[in-house]
Coordinates of C-alpha atoms in Angstrom, one line a residue:
M1 CA 0.0 0.1 0.0
K2 CA 2.8 2.4 0.8
K3 CA 4.3 1.8 -2.6
I4 CA 1.0 2.6 -4.2
F5 CA 0.6 5.8 -2.2
L6 CA 4.1 6.8 -3.0
I7 CA 3.6 6.2 -6.7
L8 CA 0.4 8.1 -6.7
F9 CA 2.1 10.9 -4.8
L10 CA 4.9 11.1 -7.3
F11 CA 2.4 10.9 -10.1
F12 CA 0.3 13.9 -8.8
S13 CA 3.5 15.7 -8.0
I14 CA 4.7 15.4 -11.6
L15 CA 1.3 16.5 -12.9
L16 CA 1.4 19.5 -10.6
A17 CA 4.8 20.3 -11.6
Q18 CA 3.9 20.1 -15.3
E19 CA 1.0 22.3 -14.7
N20 CA 3.2 24.9 -12.9
I21 CA 5.8 24.6 -15.6
Q22 CA 3.0 25.3 -18.2
H23 CA 1.7 28.2 -16.2
L24 CA 5.2 29.7 -15.8
D25 CA 5.9 29.1 -19.6
Q26 CA 2.7 31.0 -20.4
K27 CA 3.7 34.0 -18.2
L28 CA 7.3 33.8 -19.5
D29 CA 6.1 33.9 -23.1
E30 CA 3.9 37.0 -22.4
L31 CA 6.8 38.8 -20.7
H32 CA 9.2 37.7 -23.3
N33 CA 7.0 39.0 -26.1
S34 CA 6.6 42.5 -24.4
L35 CA 10.5 42.6 -24.0
S36 CA 11.2 41.5 -27.5
Y37 CA 10.3 45.0 -28.8
N38 CA 12.0 46.9 -26.0
T39 CA 14.6 49.3 -27.2
W40 CA 17.2 48.4 -24.6
V41 CA 16.8 44.6 -25.1
V42 CA 17.1 45.1 -28.8
K43 CA 20.3 47.0 -28.4
Y44 CA 21.7 44.6 -25.9
N45 CA 20.9 41.6 -28.3
N46 CA 22.4 43.5 -31.3
F47 CA 25.5 44.3 -29.2
N48 CA 25.9 40.6 -28.4
I49 CA 25.3 39.6 -32.0
Y50 CA 28.1 42.1 -33.1
K51 CA 30.5 40.6 -30.6
K52 CA 29.6 37.0 -31.6
T53 CA 29.9 37.9 -35.2
Q54 CA 33.3 39.2 -34.6
D55 CA 34.4 36.1 -32.8
E56 CA 33.0 33.9 -35.6
I57 CA 35.0 35.9 -38.1
L58 CA 38.1 35.4 -36.1
S59 CA 37.5 31.8 -35.7
L60 CA 36.9 31.3 -39.5
E61 CA 39.9 33.3 -40.5
K62 CA 42.1 30.9 -38.3
E63 CA 40.2 27.9 -39.8
S64 CA 40.9 29.3 -43.3
L65 CA 44.6 29.2 -42.7
K66 CA 44.5 25.4 -42.3
A67 CA 41.7 24.6 -44.7
N68 CA 42.2 23.3 -48.3
E69 CA 41.5 25.4 -51.4
R70 CA 37.8 24.2 -51.7
N71 CA 37.0 24.7 -48.0
K72 CA 38.9 27.9 -48.0
N73 CA 36.6 29.4 -50.6
I74 CA 33.6 28.4 -48.6
I75 CA 34.9 29.9 -45.5
E76 CA 35.8 33.1 -47.2
R77 CA 32.1 33.5 -48.5
Q78 CA 31.0 32.9 -45.0
I79 CA 33.4 35.6 -43.8
L80 CA 32.0 38.0 -46.3
I81 CA 28.5 37.4 -45.2
L82 CA 29.4 37.9 -41.6
K83 CA 31.3 41.2 -42.5
E84 CA 28.2 42.5 -44.2
R85 CA 26.3 41.8 -41.0
L86 CA 28.9 43.7 -39.1
G87 CA 28.4 46.6 -41.5
L88 CA 24.7 46.7 -40.7
L89 CA 25.4 46.6 -37.0
S90 CA 28.2 49.2 -37.1
E91 CA 26.5 51.5 -34.6
Y92 CA 27.1 48.8 -32.0
K93 CA 30.8 48.8 -32.6
S94 CA 31.8 49.4 -29.0
T95 CA 33.9 47.7 -26.5
N96 CA 31.5 48.3 -23.6
F97 CA 27.7 48.0 -23.7
T98 CA 27.4 50.1 -20.6
K99 CA 29.2 53.2 -22.0
M100 CA 27.5 52.7 -25.3
V101 CA 24.0 52.9 -23.8
L102 CA 24.0 55.2 -20.8
A103 CA 27.1 57.4 -21.2
P104 CA 25.8 61.0 -21.1
E105 CA 26.9 63.5 -23.7
E106 CA 29.3 66.2 -22.8
V107 CA 27.6 69.3 -21.4
E108 CA 27.6 72.0 -24.1
K109 CA 29.4 75.1 -22.9
M110 CA 28.4 78.5 -24.1
E111 CA 31.1 81.0 -25.1
K112 CA 31.5 84.0 -22.9
I113 CA 28.7 86.6 -23.2
T114 CA 30.1 89.9 -24.5
N115 CA 27.0 91.9 -25.4
P116 CA 23.3 92.2 -24.4
L117 CA 22.1 90.5 -27.6
A118 CA 23.8 87.3 -26.5
I119 CA 21.6 87.2 -23.4
V120 CA 18.7 85.7 -25.5
S121 CA 21.1 83.0 -26.7
A122 CA 22.2 82.3 -23.1
Y123 CA 18.6 81.8 -21.9
S124 CA 18.1 79.5 -24.9
H125 CA 21.3 77.6 -23.8
I126 CA 20.1 77.2 -20.3
K127 CA 16.8 75.9 -21.5
K128 CA 18.4 73.4 -23.8
I129 CA 20.7 71.9 -21.2
R130 CA 17.8 71.6 -18.8
R131 CA 15.9 69.8 -21.5
D132 CA 19.0 67.5 -22.0
K133 CA 19.0 66.7 -18.3
E134 CA 15.3 65.8 -18.3
E135 CA 15.8 63.6 -21.4
Y136 CA 18.6 61.7 -19.6
I137 CA 16.4 61.2 -16.5
N138 CA 13.7 59.8 -18.7
L139 CA 16.4 57.6 -20.3
L140 CA 17.5 56.3 -16.9
N141 CA 13.9 55.6 -15.8
S142 CA 13.1 53.7 -19.0
F143 CA 16.3 51.6 -18.5
K144 CA 15.3 50.9 -14.8
Q145 CA 11.8 49.8 -15.9
T146 CA 13.3 47.5 -18.4
L147 CA 15.6 46.1 -15.7
Q148 CA 12.6 45.3 -13.5
E149 CA 11.0 43.5 -16.3
L150 CA 14.1 41.5 -16.9
E151 CA 14.4 40.6 -13.2
K152 CA 10.8 39.3 -13.4
E153 CA 11.6 37.2 -16.5
N154 CA 14.7 35.9 -14.6
I155 CA 12.7 34.8 -11.6
L156 CA 10.3 32.9 -13.9
I157 CA 13.2 31.3 -15.8
A158 CA 14.8 30.3 -12.5
E159 CA 11.6 28.6 -11.3
I160 CA 11.2 26.8 -14.5
A161 CA 14.8 25.6 -14.4
K162 CA 14.3 24.4 -10.8
L163 CA 11.1 22.5 -11.7
D164 CA 12.6 21.1 -14.9
P165 CA 16.4 21.3 -14.8
T166 CA 17.0 20.5 -18.3
K167 CA 20.1 21.7 -20.3
E168 CA 18.1 24.1 -22.3
H169 CA 16.5 25.7 -19.3
N170 CA 19.8 26.0 -17.5
E171 CA 21.3 27.6 -20.5
H172 CA 18.4 30.0 -20.7
L173 CA 18.8 30.8 -17.0
K174 CA 22.5 31.4 -17.5
N175 CA 21.8 33.9 -20.3
S176 CA 19.1 35.6 -18.3
N177 CA 21.4 36.0 -15.3
Q178 CA 24.2 37.5 -17.4
M179 CA 21.7 39.9 -19.0
V180 CA 20.4 41.0 -15.6
K181 CA 23.9 41.4 -14.4
D182 CA 24.9 43.5 -17.3
F183 CA 21.8 45.7 -17.1
T184 CA 22.4 46.1 -13.3
Q185 CA 25.9 47.3 -13.9
T186 CA 24.8 49.6 -16.7
L187 CA 22.1 51.1 -14.4
R188 CA 24.7 51.7 -11.7
F189 CA 27.1 53.3 -14.2
G190 CA 24.1 55.5 -15.4
E191 CA 23.2 56.7 -11.9
I192 CA 26.8 57.6 -11.1
S193 CA 27.1 59.3 -14.5
Y194 CA 23.9 61.2 -13.8
S195 CA 25.2 62.6 -10.5
V196 CA 28.3 63.9 -12.3
Y197 CA 26.3 65.1 -15.3
E198 CA 24.0 66.9 -13.1
K199 CA 26.8 68.8 -11.3
K200 CA 28.3 69.8 -14.6
I201 CA 24.9 71.1 -15.9
Q202 CA 24.3 73.0 -12.7
E203 CA 27.8 74.6 -12.9
E204 CA 27.2 75.6 -16.5
I205 CA 23.8 77.1 -15.5
D206 CA 25.4 79.0 -12.7
R207 CA 28.2 80.3 -14.9
T208 CA 25.8 81.4 -17.7
T209 CA 23.4 83.0 -15.2
A210 CA 26.3 84.9 -13.7
S211 CA 27.3 86.1 -17.2
I212 CA 23.7 87.1 -17.9
K213 CA 23.6 89.3 -14.7
I214 CA 27.0 90.9 -15.6
Q215 CA 25.8 91.7 -19.1
G216 CA 22.5 92.9 -17.7
V217 CA 24.2 95.3 -15.3
R218 CA 26.6 96.5 -17.9
A219 CA 23.8 97.1 -20.4
F220 CA 21.8 99.0 -17.9
N221 CA 24.8 101.3 -17.1
I222 CA 25.4 101.8 -20.8
V223 CA 21.7 102.6 -21.5
L224 CA 21.7 104.9 -18.5
A225 CA 24.9 106.7 -19.8
I226 CA 23.3 107.1 -23.3
I227 CA 20.1 108.4 -21.8
I228 CA 22.2 111.0 -19.8
V229 CA 24.2 112.0 -23.0
I230 CA 20.9 112.4 -25.0
A231 CA 19.4 114.4 -22.2
M232 CA 22.5 116.7 -22.1
A233 CA 22.2 117.1 -25.9
F234 CA 18.5 118.2 -25.5
L235 CA 19.5 120.6 -22.7
L236 CA 22.3 122.0 -24.9
K237 CA 19.8 122.5 -27.7
F238 CA 17.4 124.1 -25.4
I239 CA 20.1 126.6 -24.2
A240 CA 21.2 127.2 -27.9
R241 CA 17.6 127.9 -28.9
K242 CA 17.2 130.3 -25.9
Y243 CA 20.4 132.2 -26.4
I244 CA 21.0 132.0 -30.1
G245 CA 18.4 134.2 -31.9
D246 CA 19.8 133.7 -35.4
N247 CA 18.2 130.7 -37.0
D248 CA 21.3 130.0 -39.2
R249 CA 23.6 130.0 -36.2
F250 CA 21.2 127.8 -34.2
Y251 CA 21.1 125.3 -37.2
T252 CA 24.9 125.1 -37.1
A253 CA 25.0 124.7 -33.3
N254 CA 22.3 121.9 -33.6
K255 CA 24.4 120.1 -36.2
I256 CA 27.5 120.3 -34.0
I257 CA 25.6 119.0 -30.9
N258 CA 24.3 116.1 -32.9
F259 CA 27.7 115.2 -34.2
I260 CA 29.3 115.3 -30.8
N261 CA 26.4 113.4 -29.3
I262 CA 26.6 110.5 -31.8
N263 CA 30.4 110.3 -31.4
V264 CA 30.1 110.2 -27.5
I265 CA 27.5 107.4 -27.8
V266 CA 29.7 105.4 -30.2
L267 CA 32.7 105.8 -27.7
I268 CA 30.5 104.6 -24.8
L269 CA 29.5 101.5 -26.8
L270 CA 33.1 100.8 -27.8
F271 CA 34.5 101.2 -24.3
G272 CA 31.6 99.3 -22.8
Y273 CA 32.0 96.2 -24.9
I274 CA 35.6 96.2 -26.2
E275 CA 37.7 94.8 -23.6
N276 CA 41.1 94.9 -25.2
I277 CA 41.3 98.6 -26.2
S278 CA 44.8 98.3 -27.4
Y279 CA 43.9 95.6 -29.7
L280 CA 41.0 97.7 -31.0
V281 CA 43.4 100.7 -31.6
T282 CA 45.8 98.5 -33.5
V283 CA 43.0 97.1 -35.7
L284 CA 41.5 100.6 -36.2
G285 CA 44.9 101.8 -37.2
F286 CA 45.3 99.2 -40.0
A287 CA 41.7 99.6 -41.0
S288 CA 41.9 103.4 -41.1
A289 CA 45.0 103.2 -43.4
G290 CA 43.2 101.0 -45.9
L291 CA 40.0 103.0 -45.7
A292 CA 41.8 106.3 -46.1
I293 CA 43.1 105.1 -49.5
A294 CA 39.9 103.3 -50.7
M295 CA 37.5 105.9 -49.4
K296 CA 39.6 109.1 -49.7
D297 CA 36.9 111.3 -51.1
M298 CA 34.5 110.4 -48.3
F299 CA 37.1 111.1 -45.6
M300 CA 38.1 114.4 -47.3
S301 CA 34.4 115.3 -47.3
M302 CA 34.2 114.6 -43.6
L303 CA 37.3 116.7 -43.1
G304 CA 35.7 119.4 -45.2
W305 CA 32.6 119.4 -43.0
C306 CA 34.7 120.0 -39.9
V307 CA 36.5 122.9 -41.8
I308 CA 33.1 124.3 -42.9
V309 CA 31.4 124.0 -39.5
F310 CA 34.3 125.1 -37.2
G311 CA 35.9 127.5 -39.7
G312 CA 32.8 129.5 -40.3
S313 CA 33.4 130.1 -44.0
F314 CA 30.0 128.8 -45.0
R315 CA 26.7 128.5 -43.1
V316 CA 23.2 127.4 -43.9
G317 CA 21.3 130.2 -45.6
D318 CA 24.5 131.6 -47.3
R319 CA 24.2 132.3 -51.0
V320 CA 27.2 130.9 -52.9
K321 CA 28.5 130.2 -56.4
V322 CA 30.3 127.0 -57.3
F323 CA 32.4 126.4 -60.4
Q324 CA 32.5 122.8 -61.6
N325 CA 33.0 121.3 -65.0
N326 CA 33.1 124.6 -66.8
T327 CA 29.6 125.5 -65.3
H328 CA 28.7 128.0 -62.6
Y329 CA 25.9 127.3 -60.1
I330 CA 24.4 130.0 -57.8
G331 CA 22.0 129.0 -55.0
D332 CA 21.4 129.1 -51.3
I333 CA 22.8 126.6 -48.9
I334 CA 19.8 124.7 -47.3
D335 CA 21.9 121.9 -45.6
I336 CA 25.4 121.0 -44.6
S337 CA 25.8 117.3 -43.9
F338 CA 28.8 115.2 -43.1
L339 CA 29.5 114.5 -46.7
R340 CA 28.0 117.2 -48.8
I341 CA 26.5 120.7 -49.1
T342 CA 23.0 121.0 -50.5
L343 CA 22.1 124.1 -52.6
Y344 CA 18.8 125.3 -53.8
E345 CA 19.4 127.1 -57.2
D346 CA 17.7 130.5 -57.4
I347 CA 17.0 132.8 -60.3
S348 CA 20.1 135.0 -60.9
L349 CA 21.8 136.9 -63.7
L350 CA 23.8 133.6 -64.4
T351 CA 20.5 131.6 -64.9
Y352 CA 19.3 134.4 -67.2
T353 CA 22.5 134.6 -69.3
D354 CA 23.9 131.1 -69.3
N355 CA 22.0 128.3 -67.7
R356 CA 18.5 129.2 -68.4
R357 CA 17.5 126.8 -65.6
A358 CA 16.8 127.4 -62.0
G359 CA 15.1 125.7 -59.0
R360 CA 17.3 122.7 -59.1
I361 CA 18.8 120.9 -55.9
I362 CA 22.6 120.7 -56.3
F363 CA 24.7 118.5 -54.1
I364 CA 28.3 119.5 -53.6
P365 CA 30.7 117.2 -51.9
N366 CA 32.4 118.8 -48.9
N367 CA 35.9 118.1 -50.3
F368 CA 35.3 120.7 -53.0
I369 CA 36.4 123.4 -50.6
F370 CA 39.9 122.1 -51.0
T371 CA 40.0 121.8 -54.7
N372 CA 37.3 124.0 -56.3
L373 CA 36.3 127.7 -56.1
I374 CA 33.2 128.4 -54.0
S375 CA 32.3 132.0 -53.7
N376 CA 30.2 133.2 -50.7
Y377 CA 28.0 136.2 -51.4
T378 CA 26.8 136.5 -47.8
H379 CA 29.8 135.8 -45.8
H380 CA 29.9 137.0 -42.1
G381 CA 26.4 138.4 -42.3
M382 CA 26.8 140.3 -45.5
K383 CA 23.5 140.8 -47.3
T384 CA 24.6 143.0 -50.2
I385 CA 26.9 142.6 -53.2
W386 CA 28.1 144.9 -56.0
D387 CA 26.1 144.7 -59.2
G388 CA 26.8 146.6 -62.4
L389 CA 24.9 148.0 -65.4
D390 CA 26.4 149.1 -68.8
I391 CA 24.8 151.7 -71.0
T392 CA 26.3 152.5 -74.4
L393 CA 25.4 155.9 -75.9
T394 CA 26.0 157.3 -79.4
F395 CA 29.0 159.7 -79.8
D396 CA 26.7 162.7 -80.6
S397 CA 24.7 162.1 -77.3
N398 CA 24.8 164.5 -74.4
H399 CA 26.8 162.0 -72.2
Q400 CA 27.2 164.5 -69.2
K401 CA 23.4 164.8 -68.9
A402 CA 23.1 161.0 -69.2
L403 CA 25.6 160.6 -66.4
E404 CA 23.6 162.8 -64.1
I405 CA 20.4 161.0 -64.8
V406 CA 21.9 157.5 -64.3
E407 CA 23.6 158.7 -61.1
E408 CA 20.4 160.2 -59.7
I409 CA 18.4 157.0 -60.5
V410 CA 21.0 154.6 -59.1
V411 CA 21.7 156.6 -55.8
K412 CA 17.9 156.8 -55.1
A413 CA 17.2 153.1 -56.0
S414 CA 20.2 151.7 -54.0
K415 CA 20.1 154.0 -51.0
G416 CA 18.7 151.4 -48.6
Y417 CA 21.2 148.7 -49.7
T418 CA 24.1 151.2 -49.5
K419 CA 23.2 151.9 -45.8
I420 CA 23.1 148.2 -45.0
A421 CA 26.4 147.6 -46.8
K422 CA 28.1 150.3 -44.7
E423 CA 27.0 148.6 -41.5
S424 CA 28.1 145.2 -42.7
M425 CA 31.4 146.5 -44.0
N426 CA 32.2 148.1 -40.6
K427 CA 31.8 144.7 -38.9
L428 CA 33.7 142.9 -41.6
R429 CA 36.7 145.3 -41.2
N430 CA 37.1 144.0 -37.6
E431 CA 38.2 140.7 -39.0
Y432 CA 39.7 141.5 -42.4
S433 CA 42.0 144.1 -43.8
I434 CA 39.8 146.0 -46.2
R435 CA 41.6 148.9 -48.0
N436 CA 38.6 150.3 -49.7
P437 CA 35.5 150.2 -47.7
K438 CA 33.4 152.6 -49.7
V439 CA 30.0 151.2 -50.8
E440 CA 28.4 154.2 -52.5
P441 CA 27.5 153.9 -56.3
R442 CA 30.3 154.3 -58.7
L443 CA 30.0 155.6 -62.3
F444 CA 32.7 155.2 -65.1
T445 CA 32.8 156.5 -68.6
F446 CA 34.7 154.6 -71.4
L447 CA 35.2 155.2 -75.2
E448 CA 34.2 152.1 -77.2
G449 CA 34.5 151.6 -80.9
Y450 CA 30.8 152.3 -81.6
G451 CA 29.8 154.8 -78.7
I452 CA 30.3 156.1 -75.2
R453 CA 29.9 153.4 -72.5
I454 CA 28.6 154.4 -69.0
S455 CA 29.3 151.6 -66.4
V456 CA 27.4 152.1 -63.2
W457 CA 28.0 150.0 -60.0
Y458 CA 25.8 149.9 -56.9
M459 CA 25.1 147.8 -53.8
T460 CA 22.1 145.4 -54.1
N461 CA 20.4 142.6 -52.3
S462 CA 22.5 139.5 -52.5
Y463 CA 19.5 137.3 -52.9
A464 CA 17.5 139.4 -55.4
A465 CA 20.0 141.4 -57.6
L466 CA 17.9 141.0 -60.7
V467 CA 14.9 142.8 -59.2
L468 CA 16.9 146.1 -58.6
R469 CA 18.7 145.8 -61.9
S470 CA 15.3 145.5 -63.7
N471 CA 13.8 148.5 -61.9
I472 CA 16.9 150.7 -62.6
S473 CA 16.9 149.6 -66.2
K474 CA 13.3 150.6 -66.7
E475 CA 13.8 154.0 -65.1
I476 CA 16.9 154.8 -67.1
I477 CA 15.0 153.9 -70.4
N478 CA 12.1 156.1 -69.4
E479 CA 14.2 159.1 -68.5
F480 CA 16.4 158.8 -71.7
N481 CA 13.4 158.7 -73.8
K482 CA 12.4 162.2 -72.6
Y483 CA 15.5 163.8 -74.2
D484 CA 16.3 163.9 -77.9
D485 CA 20.0 164.5 -77.4
I486 CA 20.5 161.2 -75.5
K487 CA 20.5 158.1 -77.8
I488 CA 21.4 154.6 -76.8
A489 CA 23.8 153.0 -79.2
Y490 CA 23.4 149.5 -80.7
P491 CA 24.9 147.5 -83.5
S492 CA 23.3 148.8 -86.8
Q493 CA 24.1 148.7 -90.5
N494 CA 23.2 151.1 -93.4
L495 CA 22.6 149.9 -96.8
Y496 CA 23.2 152.3 -99.8
M497 CA 22.0 151.5 -103.3
A498 CA 22.8 153.4 -106.6
K499 CA 19.6 154.4 -108.4
H500 CA 21.0 154.3 -112.0
K501 CA 22.4 150.9 -111.3
F502 CA 19.0 149.7 -110.3
I503 CA 17.5 151.1 -113.6
E504 CA 20.3 149.3 -115.7
D505 CA 19.6 146.1 -114.1
K506 CA 15.9 146.5 -114.7
E507 CA 16.5 147.3 -118.4
D508 CA 18.6 144.2 -118.8
I509 CA 15.8 142.1 -117.4

């Protein structure tokens, strides 16, 4: 009876063990299926396949040395197939699975921040390395979860091998143990690497944040300095407007203030963001030498601007005459910029006699003051200029009476301008040595080939010389027409024809 019970016990034990094995195999298959698509498991298997393939190639190469010709060809074909496999798995060409999988990338370091514009890039850099840190944490968590699944699988394989200790199960358990061991070591390496990686990231964040603060303070100081400079410029303009009544002088003062203001702001920016000033001076020295040759005219125009503004030879509002390319241009200065003088061409005697054009805007480079002739009709507050008118009388005219008439008309018409010219001339003599300051009208009489020429000169408005010339001409003509003994000479030709010659010619016809 005992034997029967023992046999029955063994039978039921075997049945129970088989049921347990089947149940464990089912759970193992489910777990294995879920792990078969796991990224980490796939990488691990591919890494092992790469190593095994390398070992197989080495083994076949040794075998090829001893094989005969026929077997050697077969082995070489096998080696080629295995090398193709290695090519497909080249990304797993590493000596250590641990470093290949969980070795963190080097923390990207940002270059030193040297200007406020780089602050935006600095914040983007901090955001990026924080995102890299989060990605590495997710990577570790994913790997840790995979290890937990592998440990569950290992426990199931161990139970199966214990219930059914076959060679296949033991081999499977051995591989599972090795896999769990490798993943455990890799996870430890990843955790240690993360602690170091985290410290490096924090150091980089702290360094970048400190640079941002430094640049922020520097930018604030520079902006504050620029605001102060601009405020001082507005204050100087307000003072200039209050104490300078002349609009032309105020315009020049305004230009000078703007020029100084811009240069001061540029210097603030340079000294604020250029750390090696000596290097800057050296670079600017070489650059200036090259630019001075390549951009000679522009630099000469800028130098000309300094001469014009600080020398006082020309001001906005002055009437000037410019000679260029055998052509004269007369106009009023409406602007003096760093590079050029802008003229508005007015109607003048020159436009009447030569150009027959007026109202054009003419641009004159500032460097023309060094090479070309520029005449100023209104220098140092002068508002009058000499203008002349020539009248030619016939030889039988009463030229003495004509002189008296012309003198009376001219003196009366230019009386106001003569007074203004005297006042301006007295001011001008304080700065210049003027030998002949007389400004009263002057009359001259000359003998010409076809008559007596009266040349009269008088002071007139610098901006409207044609108006007074026209009025004087009309009055002279009106007065001369009242006298029969005053005749204006002009080119003429007398034609004499013989009467008898005309009759002879008519008879011949």
